Tab-separated table of C-alpha atoms in Angstrom:
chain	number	residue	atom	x	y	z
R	1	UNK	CA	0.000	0.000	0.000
R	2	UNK	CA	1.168	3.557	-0.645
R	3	UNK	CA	0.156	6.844	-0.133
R	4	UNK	CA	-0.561	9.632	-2.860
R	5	UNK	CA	2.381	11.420	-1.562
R	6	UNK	CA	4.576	8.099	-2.013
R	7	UNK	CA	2.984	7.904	-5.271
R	8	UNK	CA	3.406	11.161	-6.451
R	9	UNK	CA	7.191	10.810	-5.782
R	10	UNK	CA	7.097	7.812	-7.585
R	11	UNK	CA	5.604	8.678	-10.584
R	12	UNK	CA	7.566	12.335	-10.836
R	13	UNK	CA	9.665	12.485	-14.077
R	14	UNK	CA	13.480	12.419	-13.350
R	15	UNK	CA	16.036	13.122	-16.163
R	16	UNK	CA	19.012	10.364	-16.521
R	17	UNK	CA	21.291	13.379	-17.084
R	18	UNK	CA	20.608	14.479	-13.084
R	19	UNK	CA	20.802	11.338	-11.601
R	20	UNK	CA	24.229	10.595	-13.598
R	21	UNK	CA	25.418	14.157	-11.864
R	22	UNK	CA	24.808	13.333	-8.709
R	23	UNK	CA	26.345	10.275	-9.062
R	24	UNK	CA	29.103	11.880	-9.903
R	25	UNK	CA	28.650	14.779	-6.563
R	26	UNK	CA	28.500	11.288	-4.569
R	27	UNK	CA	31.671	10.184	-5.853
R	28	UNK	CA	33.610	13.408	-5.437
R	29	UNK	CA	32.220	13.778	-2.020
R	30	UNK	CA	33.433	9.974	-1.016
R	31	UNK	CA	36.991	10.981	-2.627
R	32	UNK	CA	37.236	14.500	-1.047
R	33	UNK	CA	36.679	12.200	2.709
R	34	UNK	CA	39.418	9.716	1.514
R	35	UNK	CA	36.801	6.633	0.876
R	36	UNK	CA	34.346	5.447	2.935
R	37	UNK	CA	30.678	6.043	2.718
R	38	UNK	CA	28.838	8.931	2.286
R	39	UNK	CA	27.443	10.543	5.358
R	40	UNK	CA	24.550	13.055	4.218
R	41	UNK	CA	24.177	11.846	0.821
R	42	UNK	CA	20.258	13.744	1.397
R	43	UNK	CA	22.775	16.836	1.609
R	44	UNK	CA	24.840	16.077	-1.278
R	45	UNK	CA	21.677	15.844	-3.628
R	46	UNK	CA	20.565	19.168	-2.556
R	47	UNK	CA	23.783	21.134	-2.777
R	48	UNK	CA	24.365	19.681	-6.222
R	49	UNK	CA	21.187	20.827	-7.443
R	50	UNK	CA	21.200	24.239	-5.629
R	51	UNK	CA	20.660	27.427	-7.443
R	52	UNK	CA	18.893	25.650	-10.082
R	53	UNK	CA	14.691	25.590	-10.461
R	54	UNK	CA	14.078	21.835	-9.102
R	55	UNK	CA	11.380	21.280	-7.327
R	56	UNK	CA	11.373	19.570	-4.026
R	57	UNK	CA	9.444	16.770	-5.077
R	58	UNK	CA	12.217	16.090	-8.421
R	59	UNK	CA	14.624	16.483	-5.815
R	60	UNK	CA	13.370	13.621	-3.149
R	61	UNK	CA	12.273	11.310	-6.461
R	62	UNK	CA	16.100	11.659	-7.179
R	63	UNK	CA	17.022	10.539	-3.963
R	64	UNK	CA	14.631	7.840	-3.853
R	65	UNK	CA	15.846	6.699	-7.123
R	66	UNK	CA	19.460	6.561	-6.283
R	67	UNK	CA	18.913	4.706	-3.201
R	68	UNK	CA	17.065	1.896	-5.079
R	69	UNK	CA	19.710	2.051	-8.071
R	70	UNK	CA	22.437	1.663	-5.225
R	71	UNK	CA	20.584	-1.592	-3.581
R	72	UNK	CA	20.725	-3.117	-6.878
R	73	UNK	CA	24.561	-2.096	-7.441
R	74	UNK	CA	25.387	-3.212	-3.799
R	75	UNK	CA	23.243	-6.286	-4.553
R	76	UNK	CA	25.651	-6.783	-7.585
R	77	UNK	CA	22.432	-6.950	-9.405
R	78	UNK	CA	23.976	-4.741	-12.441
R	79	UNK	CA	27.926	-6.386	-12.788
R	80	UNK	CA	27.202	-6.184	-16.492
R	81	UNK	CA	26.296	-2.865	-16.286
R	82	UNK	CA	29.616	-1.452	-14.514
R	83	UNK	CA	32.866	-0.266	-15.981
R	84	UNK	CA	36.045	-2.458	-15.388
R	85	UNK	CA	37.739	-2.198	-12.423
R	86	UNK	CA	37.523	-0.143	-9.262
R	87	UNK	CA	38.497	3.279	-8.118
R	88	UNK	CA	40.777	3.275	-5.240
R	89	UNK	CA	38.293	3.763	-2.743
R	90	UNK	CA	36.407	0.584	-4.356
R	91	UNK	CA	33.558	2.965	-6.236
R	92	UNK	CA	32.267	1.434	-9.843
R	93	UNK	CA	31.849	3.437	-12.813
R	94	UNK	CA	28.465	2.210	-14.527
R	95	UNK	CA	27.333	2.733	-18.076
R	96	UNK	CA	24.851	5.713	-18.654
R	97	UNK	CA	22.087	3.244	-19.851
R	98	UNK	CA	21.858	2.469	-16.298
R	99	UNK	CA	20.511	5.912	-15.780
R	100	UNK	CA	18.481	5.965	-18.055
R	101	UNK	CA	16.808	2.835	-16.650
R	102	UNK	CA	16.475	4.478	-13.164
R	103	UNK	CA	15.094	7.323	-14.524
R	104	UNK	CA	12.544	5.393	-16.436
R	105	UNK	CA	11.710	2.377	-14.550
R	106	UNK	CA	8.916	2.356	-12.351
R	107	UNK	CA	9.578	2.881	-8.755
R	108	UNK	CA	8.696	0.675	-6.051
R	109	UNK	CA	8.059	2.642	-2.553
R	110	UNK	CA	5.786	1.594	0.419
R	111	UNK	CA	4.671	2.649	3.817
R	112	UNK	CA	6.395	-0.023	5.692
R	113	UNK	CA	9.333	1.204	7.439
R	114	UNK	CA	12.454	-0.566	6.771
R	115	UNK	CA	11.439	-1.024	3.240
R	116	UNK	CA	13.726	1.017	0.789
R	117	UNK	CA	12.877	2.338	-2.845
R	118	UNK	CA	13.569	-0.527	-5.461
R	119	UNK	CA	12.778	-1.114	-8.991
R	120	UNK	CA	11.621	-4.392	-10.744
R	121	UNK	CA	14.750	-5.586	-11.795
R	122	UNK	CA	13.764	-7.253	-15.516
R	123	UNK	CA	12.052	-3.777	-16.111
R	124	UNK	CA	15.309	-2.167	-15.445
R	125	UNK	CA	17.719	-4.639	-17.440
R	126	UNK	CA	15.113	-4.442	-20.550
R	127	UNK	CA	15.348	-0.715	-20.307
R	128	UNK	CA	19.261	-0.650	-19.753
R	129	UNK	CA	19.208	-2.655	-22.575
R	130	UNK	CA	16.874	-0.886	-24.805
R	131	UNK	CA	18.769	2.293	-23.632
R	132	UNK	CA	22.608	1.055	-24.734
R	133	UNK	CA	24.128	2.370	-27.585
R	134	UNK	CA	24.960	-0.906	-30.157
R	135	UNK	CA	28.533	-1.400	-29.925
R	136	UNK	CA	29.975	-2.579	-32.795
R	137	UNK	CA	33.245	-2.411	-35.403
R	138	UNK	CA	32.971	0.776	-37.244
């Protein structure tokens, strides 16, 4: 069960382009502490996206949607999706199809505490997929 509020966040239109950028504010705030996790990544989102016209509600579906595109990373749910190799504080570079995906799929959000935003996971490979750019001998 979910409320309107829960699915007003979940149905609020998120670009790929965003979510990639604060990716990318994670990562720089992780290197900037010298590895380890991040400690207000709720902070992060917002000072990334400062001085710009994003509404709160874009701003707390981002969140949302990076926390459930983490669990599936974490989960190693998306290994074909990364990069090779590891930064040297163990982050994982992942293909910008996976953004898309997370800004497309439909999020999953409920009322019971403990349960954290996740996506259907053959939604999000067929639209990772359907995202990629053919690679190919040119």
């Amino acid at each position: 069960m979910t409320t309107k509020f829960l699915r007003s966040i979940a149905s609020t239109k998120v670009e790929p382009e965003m979510l990639e950028e604060i990716a990318d504010a994670l990562d720089e705030s992780v290197r900037t502490a010298g590895g380890g996790t991040v400690d207000d990544p709720m902070w992060i989102v917002f000072h990334a996206l400062s001085g710009r016209d994003v509404s709160p509600l874009v701003a707390t579906a981002i969140m949302f949607r990076m926390q459930a595109l983490g669990e599936l990373v974490a989960a190693g749910e998306l290994s074909e999706w990364q990069l090779p190799g590891r930064d040297q504080y163990g982050a994982v570079r992942i293909r910008s199809s996976v953004f898309h995906a997370a800004a497309q799929a439909k999020l999953i959000l409920t009322n019971k505490r403990g349960d954290t935003p996740r996506f259907d996971l053959l939604e999000f490979k067929q639209l990772a997929l359907a995202a990629a750019t053919p690679e190919g001998r040119g």
